[in-house]
Short mmCIF file of C-alpha atoms in Angstrom, two decimals:
data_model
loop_
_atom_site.label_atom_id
_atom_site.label_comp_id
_atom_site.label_asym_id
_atom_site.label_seq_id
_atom_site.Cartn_x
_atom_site.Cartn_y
_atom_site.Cartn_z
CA UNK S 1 0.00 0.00 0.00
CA UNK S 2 1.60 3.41 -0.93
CA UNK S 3 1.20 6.40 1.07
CA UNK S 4 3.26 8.98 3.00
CA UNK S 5 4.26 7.59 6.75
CA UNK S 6 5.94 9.40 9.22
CA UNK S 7 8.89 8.09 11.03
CA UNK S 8 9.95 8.72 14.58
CA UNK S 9 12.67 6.85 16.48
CA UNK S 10 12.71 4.66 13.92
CA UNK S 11 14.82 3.73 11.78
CA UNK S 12 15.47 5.29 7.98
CA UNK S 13 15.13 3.87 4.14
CA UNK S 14 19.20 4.03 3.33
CA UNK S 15 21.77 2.90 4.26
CA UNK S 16 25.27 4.92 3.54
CA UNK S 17 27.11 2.89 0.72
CA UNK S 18 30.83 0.93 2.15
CA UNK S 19 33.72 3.11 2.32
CA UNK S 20 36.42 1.98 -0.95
CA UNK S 21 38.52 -0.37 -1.18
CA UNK S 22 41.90 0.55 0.89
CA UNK S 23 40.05 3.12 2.99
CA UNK S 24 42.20 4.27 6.17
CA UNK S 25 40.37 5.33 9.35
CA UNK S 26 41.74 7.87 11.89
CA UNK S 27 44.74 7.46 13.47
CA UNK S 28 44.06 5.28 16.66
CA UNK S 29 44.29 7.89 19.58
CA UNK S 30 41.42 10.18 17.66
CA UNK S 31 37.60 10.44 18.33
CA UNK S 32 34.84 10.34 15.50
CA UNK S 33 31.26 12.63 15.37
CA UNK S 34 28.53 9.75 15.26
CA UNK S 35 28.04 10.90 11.61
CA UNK S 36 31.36 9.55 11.01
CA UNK S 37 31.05 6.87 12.67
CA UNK S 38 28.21 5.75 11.13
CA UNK S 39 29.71 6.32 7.74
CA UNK S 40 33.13 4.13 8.94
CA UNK S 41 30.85 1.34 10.43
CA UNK S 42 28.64 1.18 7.06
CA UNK S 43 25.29 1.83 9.27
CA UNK S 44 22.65 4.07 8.93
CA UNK S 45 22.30 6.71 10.86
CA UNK S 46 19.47 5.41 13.09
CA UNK S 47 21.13 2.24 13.25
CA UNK S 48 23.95 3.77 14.99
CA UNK S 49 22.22 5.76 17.58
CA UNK S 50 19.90 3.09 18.45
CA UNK S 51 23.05 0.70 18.82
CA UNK S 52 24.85 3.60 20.84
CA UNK S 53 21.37 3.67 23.09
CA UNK S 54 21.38 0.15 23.75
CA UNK S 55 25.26 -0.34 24.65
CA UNK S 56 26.19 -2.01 21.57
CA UNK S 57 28.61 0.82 20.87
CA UNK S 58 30.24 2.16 23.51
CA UNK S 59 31.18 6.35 23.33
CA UNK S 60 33.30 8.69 24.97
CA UNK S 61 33.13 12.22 26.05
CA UNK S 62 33.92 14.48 23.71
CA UNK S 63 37.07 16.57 24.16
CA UNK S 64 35.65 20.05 24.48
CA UNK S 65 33.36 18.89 27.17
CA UNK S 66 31.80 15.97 28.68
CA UNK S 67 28.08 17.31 28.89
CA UNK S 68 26.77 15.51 26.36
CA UNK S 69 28.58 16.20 23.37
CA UNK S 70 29.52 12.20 23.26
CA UNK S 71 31.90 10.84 20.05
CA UNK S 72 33.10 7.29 19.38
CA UNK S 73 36.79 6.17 20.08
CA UNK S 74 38.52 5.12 16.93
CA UNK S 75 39.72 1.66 18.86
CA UNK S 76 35.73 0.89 19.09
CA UNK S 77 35.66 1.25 15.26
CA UNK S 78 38.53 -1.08 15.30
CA UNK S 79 36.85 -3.59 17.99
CA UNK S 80 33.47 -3.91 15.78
CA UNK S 81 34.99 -4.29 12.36
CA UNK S 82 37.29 -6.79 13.45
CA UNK S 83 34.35 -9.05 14.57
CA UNK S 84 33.29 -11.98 12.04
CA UNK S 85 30.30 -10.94 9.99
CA UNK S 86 31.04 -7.25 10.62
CA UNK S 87 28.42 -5.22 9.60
CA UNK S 88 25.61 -7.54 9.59
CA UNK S 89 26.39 -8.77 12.59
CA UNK S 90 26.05 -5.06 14.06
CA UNK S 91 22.48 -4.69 12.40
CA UNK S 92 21.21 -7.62 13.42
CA UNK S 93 21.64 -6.78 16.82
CA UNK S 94 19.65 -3.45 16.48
CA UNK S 95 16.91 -4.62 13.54
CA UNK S 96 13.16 -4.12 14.74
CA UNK S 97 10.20 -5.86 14.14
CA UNK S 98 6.47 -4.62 13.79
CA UNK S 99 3.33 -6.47 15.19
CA UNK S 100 3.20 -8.28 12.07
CA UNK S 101 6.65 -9.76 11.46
CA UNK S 102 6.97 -10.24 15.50
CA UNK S 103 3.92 -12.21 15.88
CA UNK S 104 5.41 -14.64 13.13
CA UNK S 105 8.78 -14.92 14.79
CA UNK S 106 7.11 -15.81 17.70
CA UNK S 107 4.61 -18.37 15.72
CA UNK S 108 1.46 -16.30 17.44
CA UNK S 109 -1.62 -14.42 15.79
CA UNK S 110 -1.03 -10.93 15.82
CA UNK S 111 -4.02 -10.20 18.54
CA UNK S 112 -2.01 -12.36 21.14
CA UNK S 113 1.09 -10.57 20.34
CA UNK S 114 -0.49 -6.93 20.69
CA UNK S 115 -1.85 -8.52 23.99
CA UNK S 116 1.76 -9.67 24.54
CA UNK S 117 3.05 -5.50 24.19
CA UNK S 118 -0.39 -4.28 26.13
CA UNK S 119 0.60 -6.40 29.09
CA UNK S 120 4.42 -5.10 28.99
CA UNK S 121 5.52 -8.67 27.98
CA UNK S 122 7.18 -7.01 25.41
CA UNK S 123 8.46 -3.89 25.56
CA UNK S 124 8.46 -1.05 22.13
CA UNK S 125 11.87 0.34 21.60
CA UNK S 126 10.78 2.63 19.03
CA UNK S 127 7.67 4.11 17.53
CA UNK S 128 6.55 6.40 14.32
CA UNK S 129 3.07 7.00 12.65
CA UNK S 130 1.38 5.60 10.03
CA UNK S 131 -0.37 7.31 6.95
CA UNK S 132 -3.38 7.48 9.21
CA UNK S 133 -1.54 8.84 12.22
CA UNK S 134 -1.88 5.65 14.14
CA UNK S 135 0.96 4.72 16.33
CA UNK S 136 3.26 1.72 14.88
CA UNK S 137 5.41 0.25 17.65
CA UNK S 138 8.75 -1.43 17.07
CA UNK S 139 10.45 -4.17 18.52
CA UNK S 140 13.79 -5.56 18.75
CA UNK S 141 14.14 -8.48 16.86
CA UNK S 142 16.37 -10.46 19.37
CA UNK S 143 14.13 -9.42 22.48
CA UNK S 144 11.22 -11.38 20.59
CA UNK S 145 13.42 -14.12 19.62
CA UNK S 146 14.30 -14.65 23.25
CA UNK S 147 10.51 -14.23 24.71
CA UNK S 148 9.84 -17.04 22.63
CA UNK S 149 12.63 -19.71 22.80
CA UNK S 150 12.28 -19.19 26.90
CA UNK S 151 10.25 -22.39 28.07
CA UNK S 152 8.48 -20.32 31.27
CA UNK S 153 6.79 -18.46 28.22
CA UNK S 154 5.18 -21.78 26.28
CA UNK S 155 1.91 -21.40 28.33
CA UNK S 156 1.40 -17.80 27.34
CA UNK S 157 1.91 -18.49 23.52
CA UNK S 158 -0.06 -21.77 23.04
CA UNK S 159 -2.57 -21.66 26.46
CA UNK S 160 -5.44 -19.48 26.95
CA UNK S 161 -5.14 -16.33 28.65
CA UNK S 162 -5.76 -16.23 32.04
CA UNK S 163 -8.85 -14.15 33.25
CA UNK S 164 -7.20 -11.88 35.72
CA UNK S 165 -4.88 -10.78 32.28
CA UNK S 166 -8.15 -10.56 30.24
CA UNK S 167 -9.64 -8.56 33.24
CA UNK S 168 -6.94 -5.84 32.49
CA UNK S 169 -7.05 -5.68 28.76
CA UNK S 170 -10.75 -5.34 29.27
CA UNK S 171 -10.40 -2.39 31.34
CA UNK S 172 -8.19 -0.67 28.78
CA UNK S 173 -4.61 -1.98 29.73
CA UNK S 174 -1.74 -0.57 27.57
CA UNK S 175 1.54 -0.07 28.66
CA UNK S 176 3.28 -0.23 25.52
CA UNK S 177 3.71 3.68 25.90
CA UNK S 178 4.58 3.99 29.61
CA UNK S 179 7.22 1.10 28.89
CA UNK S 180 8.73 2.83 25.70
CA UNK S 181 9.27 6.14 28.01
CA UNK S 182 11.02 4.47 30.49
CA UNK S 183 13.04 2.97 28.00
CA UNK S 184 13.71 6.15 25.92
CA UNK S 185 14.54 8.12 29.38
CA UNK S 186 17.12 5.52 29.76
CA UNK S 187 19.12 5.88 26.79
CA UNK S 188 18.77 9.77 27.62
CA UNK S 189 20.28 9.44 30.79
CA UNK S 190 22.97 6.94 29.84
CA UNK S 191 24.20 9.59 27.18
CA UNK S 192 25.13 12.09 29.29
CA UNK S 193 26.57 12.49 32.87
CA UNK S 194 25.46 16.52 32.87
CA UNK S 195 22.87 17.36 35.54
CA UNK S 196 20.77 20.05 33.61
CA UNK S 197 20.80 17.53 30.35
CA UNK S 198 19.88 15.01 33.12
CA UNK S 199 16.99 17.23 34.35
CA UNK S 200 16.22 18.26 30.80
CA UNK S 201 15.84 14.42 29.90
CA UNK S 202 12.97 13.97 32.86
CA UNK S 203 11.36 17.33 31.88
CA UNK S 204 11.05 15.97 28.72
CA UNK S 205 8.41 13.42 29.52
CA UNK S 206 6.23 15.63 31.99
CA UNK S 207 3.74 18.60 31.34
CA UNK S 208 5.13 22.00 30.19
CA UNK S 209 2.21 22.96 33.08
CA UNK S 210 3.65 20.70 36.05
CA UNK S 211 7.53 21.79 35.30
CA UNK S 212 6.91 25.30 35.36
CA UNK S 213 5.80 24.80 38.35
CA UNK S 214 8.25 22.22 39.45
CA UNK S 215 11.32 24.69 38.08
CA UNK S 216 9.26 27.98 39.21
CA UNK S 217 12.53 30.50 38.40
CA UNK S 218 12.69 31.71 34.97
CA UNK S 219 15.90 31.34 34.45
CA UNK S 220 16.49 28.28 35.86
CA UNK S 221 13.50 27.27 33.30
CA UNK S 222 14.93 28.09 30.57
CA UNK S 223 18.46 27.25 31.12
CA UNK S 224 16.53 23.74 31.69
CA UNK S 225 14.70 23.90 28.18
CA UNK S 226 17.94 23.99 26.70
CA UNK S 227 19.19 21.29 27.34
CA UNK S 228 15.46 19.10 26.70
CA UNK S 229 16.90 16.41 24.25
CA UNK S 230 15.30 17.62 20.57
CA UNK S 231 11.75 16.44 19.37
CA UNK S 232 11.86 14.93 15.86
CA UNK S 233 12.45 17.37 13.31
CA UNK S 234 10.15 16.54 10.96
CA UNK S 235 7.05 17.55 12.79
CA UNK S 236 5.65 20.79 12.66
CA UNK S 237 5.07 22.15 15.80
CA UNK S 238 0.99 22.16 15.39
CA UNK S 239 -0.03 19.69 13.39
CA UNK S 240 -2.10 16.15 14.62
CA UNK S 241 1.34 14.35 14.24
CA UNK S 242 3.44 16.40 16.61
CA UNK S 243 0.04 16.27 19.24
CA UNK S 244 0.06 12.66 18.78
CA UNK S 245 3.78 12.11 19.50
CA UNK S 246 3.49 15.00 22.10
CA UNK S 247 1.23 12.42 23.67
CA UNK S 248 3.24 9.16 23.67
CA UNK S 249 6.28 11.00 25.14
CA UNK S 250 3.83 12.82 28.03
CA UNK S 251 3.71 10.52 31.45
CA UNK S 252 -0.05 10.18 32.01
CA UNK S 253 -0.06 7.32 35.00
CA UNK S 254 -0.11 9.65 38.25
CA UNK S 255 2.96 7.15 39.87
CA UNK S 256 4.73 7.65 36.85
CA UNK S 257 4.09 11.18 37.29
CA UNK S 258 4.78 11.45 41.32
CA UNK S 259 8.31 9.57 40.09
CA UNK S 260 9.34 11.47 37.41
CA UNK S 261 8.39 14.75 39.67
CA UNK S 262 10.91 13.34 42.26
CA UNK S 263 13.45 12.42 40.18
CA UNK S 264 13.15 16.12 38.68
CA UNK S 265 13.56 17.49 42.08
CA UNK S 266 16.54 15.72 42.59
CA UNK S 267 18.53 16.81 39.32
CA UNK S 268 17.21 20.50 39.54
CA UNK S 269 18.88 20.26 43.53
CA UNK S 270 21.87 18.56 42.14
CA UNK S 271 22.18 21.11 38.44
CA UNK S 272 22.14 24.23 40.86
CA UNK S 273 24.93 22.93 42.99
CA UNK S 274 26.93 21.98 40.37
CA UNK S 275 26.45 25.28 38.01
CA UNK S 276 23.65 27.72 38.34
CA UNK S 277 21.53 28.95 35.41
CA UNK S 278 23.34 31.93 33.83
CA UNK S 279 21.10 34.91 34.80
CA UNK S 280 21.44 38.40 33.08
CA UNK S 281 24.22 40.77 34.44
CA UNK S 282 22.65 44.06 36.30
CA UNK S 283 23.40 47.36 34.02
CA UNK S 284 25.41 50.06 36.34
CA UNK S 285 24.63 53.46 36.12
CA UNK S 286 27.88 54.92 33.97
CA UNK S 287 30.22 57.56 36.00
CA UNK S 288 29.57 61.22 34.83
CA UNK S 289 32.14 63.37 33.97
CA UNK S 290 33.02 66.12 35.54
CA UNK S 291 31.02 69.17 33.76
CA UNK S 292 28.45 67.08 32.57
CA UNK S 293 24.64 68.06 31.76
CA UNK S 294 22.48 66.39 34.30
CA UNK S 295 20.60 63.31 32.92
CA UNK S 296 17.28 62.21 33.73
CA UNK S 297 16.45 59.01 35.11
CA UNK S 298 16.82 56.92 31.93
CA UNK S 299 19.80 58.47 31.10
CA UNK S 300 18.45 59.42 27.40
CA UNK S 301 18.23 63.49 27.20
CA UNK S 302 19.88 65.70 29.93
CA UNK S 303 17.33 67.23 31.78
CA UNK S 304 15.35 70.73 31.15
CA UNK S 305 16.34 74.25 32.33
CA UNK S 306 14.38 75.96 35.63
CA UNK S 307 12.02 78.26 34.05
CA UNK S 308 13.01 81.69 33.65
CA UNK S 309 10.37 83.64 36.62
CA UNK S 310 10.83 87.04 34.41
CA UNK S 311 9.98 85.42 30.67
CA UNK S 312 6.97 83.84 32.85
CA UNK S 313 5.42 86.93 33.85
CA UNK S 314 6.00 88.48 30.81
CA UNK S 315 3.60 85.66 29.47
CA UNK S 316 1.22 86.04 31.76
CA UNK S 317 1.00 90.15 31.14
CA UNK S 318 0.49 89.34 27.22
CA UNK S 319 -2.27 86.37 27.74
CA UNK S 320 -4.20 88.75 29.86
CA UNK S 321 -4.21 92.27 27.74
CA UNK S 322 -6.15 89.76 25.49
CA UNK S 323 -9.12 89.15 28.02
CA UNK S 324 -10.36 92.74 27.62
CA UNK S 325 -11.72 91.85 24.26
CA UNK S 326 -15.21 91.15 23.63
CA UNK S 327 -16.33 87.22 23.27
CA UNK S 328 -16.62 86.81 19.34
CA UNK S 329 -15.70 85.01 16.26
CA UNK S 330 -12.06 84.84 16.09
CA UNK S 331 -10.66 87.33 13.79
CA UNK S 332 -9.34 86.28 10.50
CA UNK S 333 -6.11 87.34 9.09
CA UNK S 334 -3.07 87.81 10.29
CA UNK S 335 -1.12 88.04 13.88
CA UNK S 336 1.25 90.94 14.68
CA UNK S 337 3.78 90.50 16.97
CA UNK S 338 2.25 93.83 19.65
CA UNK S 339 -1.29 92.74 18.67
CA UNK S 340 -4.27 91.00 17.53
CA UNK S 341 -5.71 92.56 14.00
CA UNK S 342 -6.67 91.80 11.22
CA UNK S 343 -6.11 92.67 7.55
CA UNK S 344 -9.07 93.35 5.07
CA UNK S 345 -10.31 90.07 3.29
#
């Protein structure tokens, strides 16, 4: 079926081509962007960060910093190309399934499986939407692979299910997104070792609403949005696509809430120990010179003169010589400068 789908956390249609023939790397010693080392390991892009999230390739801090600005050692290039069946080996570990190809790995209908990921069983590691904006949950291949070679499991996939489990489903059960937020706020955390990305990363999955008033400081607030890891790009920020992911990655369970509130706390406490938000500098008042006009409070124009008491009463005798005159039409012509008269039409 053709159609236009939108991907999140998933995983894209290319992969980069090899690198030729006779193709150096960097000297050992050196560090690589995670572009590059996608390109070196012959992975797409998502590939690599989803094999960076779950461990399978291990980074470094990066040498300007270590707050989150991670790269990737040229010896762990070395270590993963040097393994038999490099790079297949490397995407097999990090392929994903959907409900369809998972529930025939597993030998199940694809009802039981979806009960499977409703009941946590099986837990998404990724997500995007369809052409009709429904969620599609992922899976990793080798997590579903395991579920079902483990004997303990052979009751679940061939028996009925039990009626305390149907109970739940019945009652509207579904923690495939509550599972793939714990999940994603671990690879967020394990990424960086800075406590305002740290707080960023649990701010991320809470209500704008409950971490303003978590974070009540401006400052602190903002210097906290900065470092919230990036929504997908592709999104605009309005439209029933971004709401719908907005959703997924929003806690909603009020323990999952009450946790993710404490944990917030905690980083917040620990970010303002270890550096405090930058807050503007206070503007001083600049030194006058010696001489120099008086300036009003803004400092923009120096201030007026004292009236002169002399020129003021010499106003005052000229607005009242013309109070003697009659109440009338206002004469037309012109003004002299001793005088009201006027001039013949």
């Amino acid at each position: 079926m053709s159609g236009k789908t939108t991907t999140l956390y998933t995983l894209s249609a290319q992969a980069p081509s090899a690198p030729p023939e006779g193709r150096h790397g960097a000297p050992p010693g050196t560090t690589l962007t995670f572009a590059r080392a996608a390109r070196e390991l012959r992975l797409r892009r998502a590939e690599f960060d989803l094999a960076v999230d779950l461990g399978r390739i291990r980074t470094v801090p990066g040498e300007k910093d270590g707050n989150g600005g991670r790269r990737v050692a040229q010896e762990e290039i070395e270590r993963l190309r040097a393994d038999e069946g490099f790079p297949e080996n490397v995407r097999e570990r990090v392929r994903t399934l959907g409900t369809q190809e998972g529930a025939e790995l597993m030998g199940v209908t694809t009802a039981r499986f979806t009960r499977f990921a409703r009941l946590g069983l099986v837990v998404p590691v990724t997500f995007h939407l369809n052409r009709y904006r429904a969620v599609v949950w992922l899976y990793l291949a080798e997590e579903v692979q395991r579920f079902a070679t483990d004997a303990s499991n052979a009751p679940l996939l061939t028996g009925r299910t039990s009626q305390g489990l149907r109970d739940q489903l019945e009652a509207g059960l579904d923690l495939r997104p509550r599972n793939w937020r714990g999940r994603h706020l671990r690879f967020l955390l394990r990424r960086t070792e800075d406590p305002w990305a740290r707080a960023g990363a649990m701010a991320s999955l809470l209500d704008p609403h409950l971490v303003a008033e978590l974070v009540p400081d401006p400052y602190e607030r903002a210097h906290l949005d900065r470092h919230r890891p990036d929504r997908p790009a592709a999104l605009l920020p309005d439209s029933p696509a971004a709401r719908i992911t907005a959703d997924v990655m929003t806690a909603e369970d009020p323990d999952e809430i009450d946790w993710l509130r404490a944990c917030l706390e905690q980083e917040v406490a620990a970010a303002r120990r270890h550096r405090p938000a930058p807050r503007p500098t206070p503007s001083l008042s600049p030194v006058q010179p010696p001489g120099a006009a008086p300036r009003t409070r803004r400092g923009l124009h120096p201030a007026a003169p004292a009236p002169d008491p002399a020129r003021r009463r010499r106003l005052l005798r000229w607005l009242g010589r013309g109070r003697t005159r009659p109440c009338g039409p206002a004469p037309r012509g012109r003004h002299r400068a001793a005088g009201v008269s006027s001039t013949a039409p």
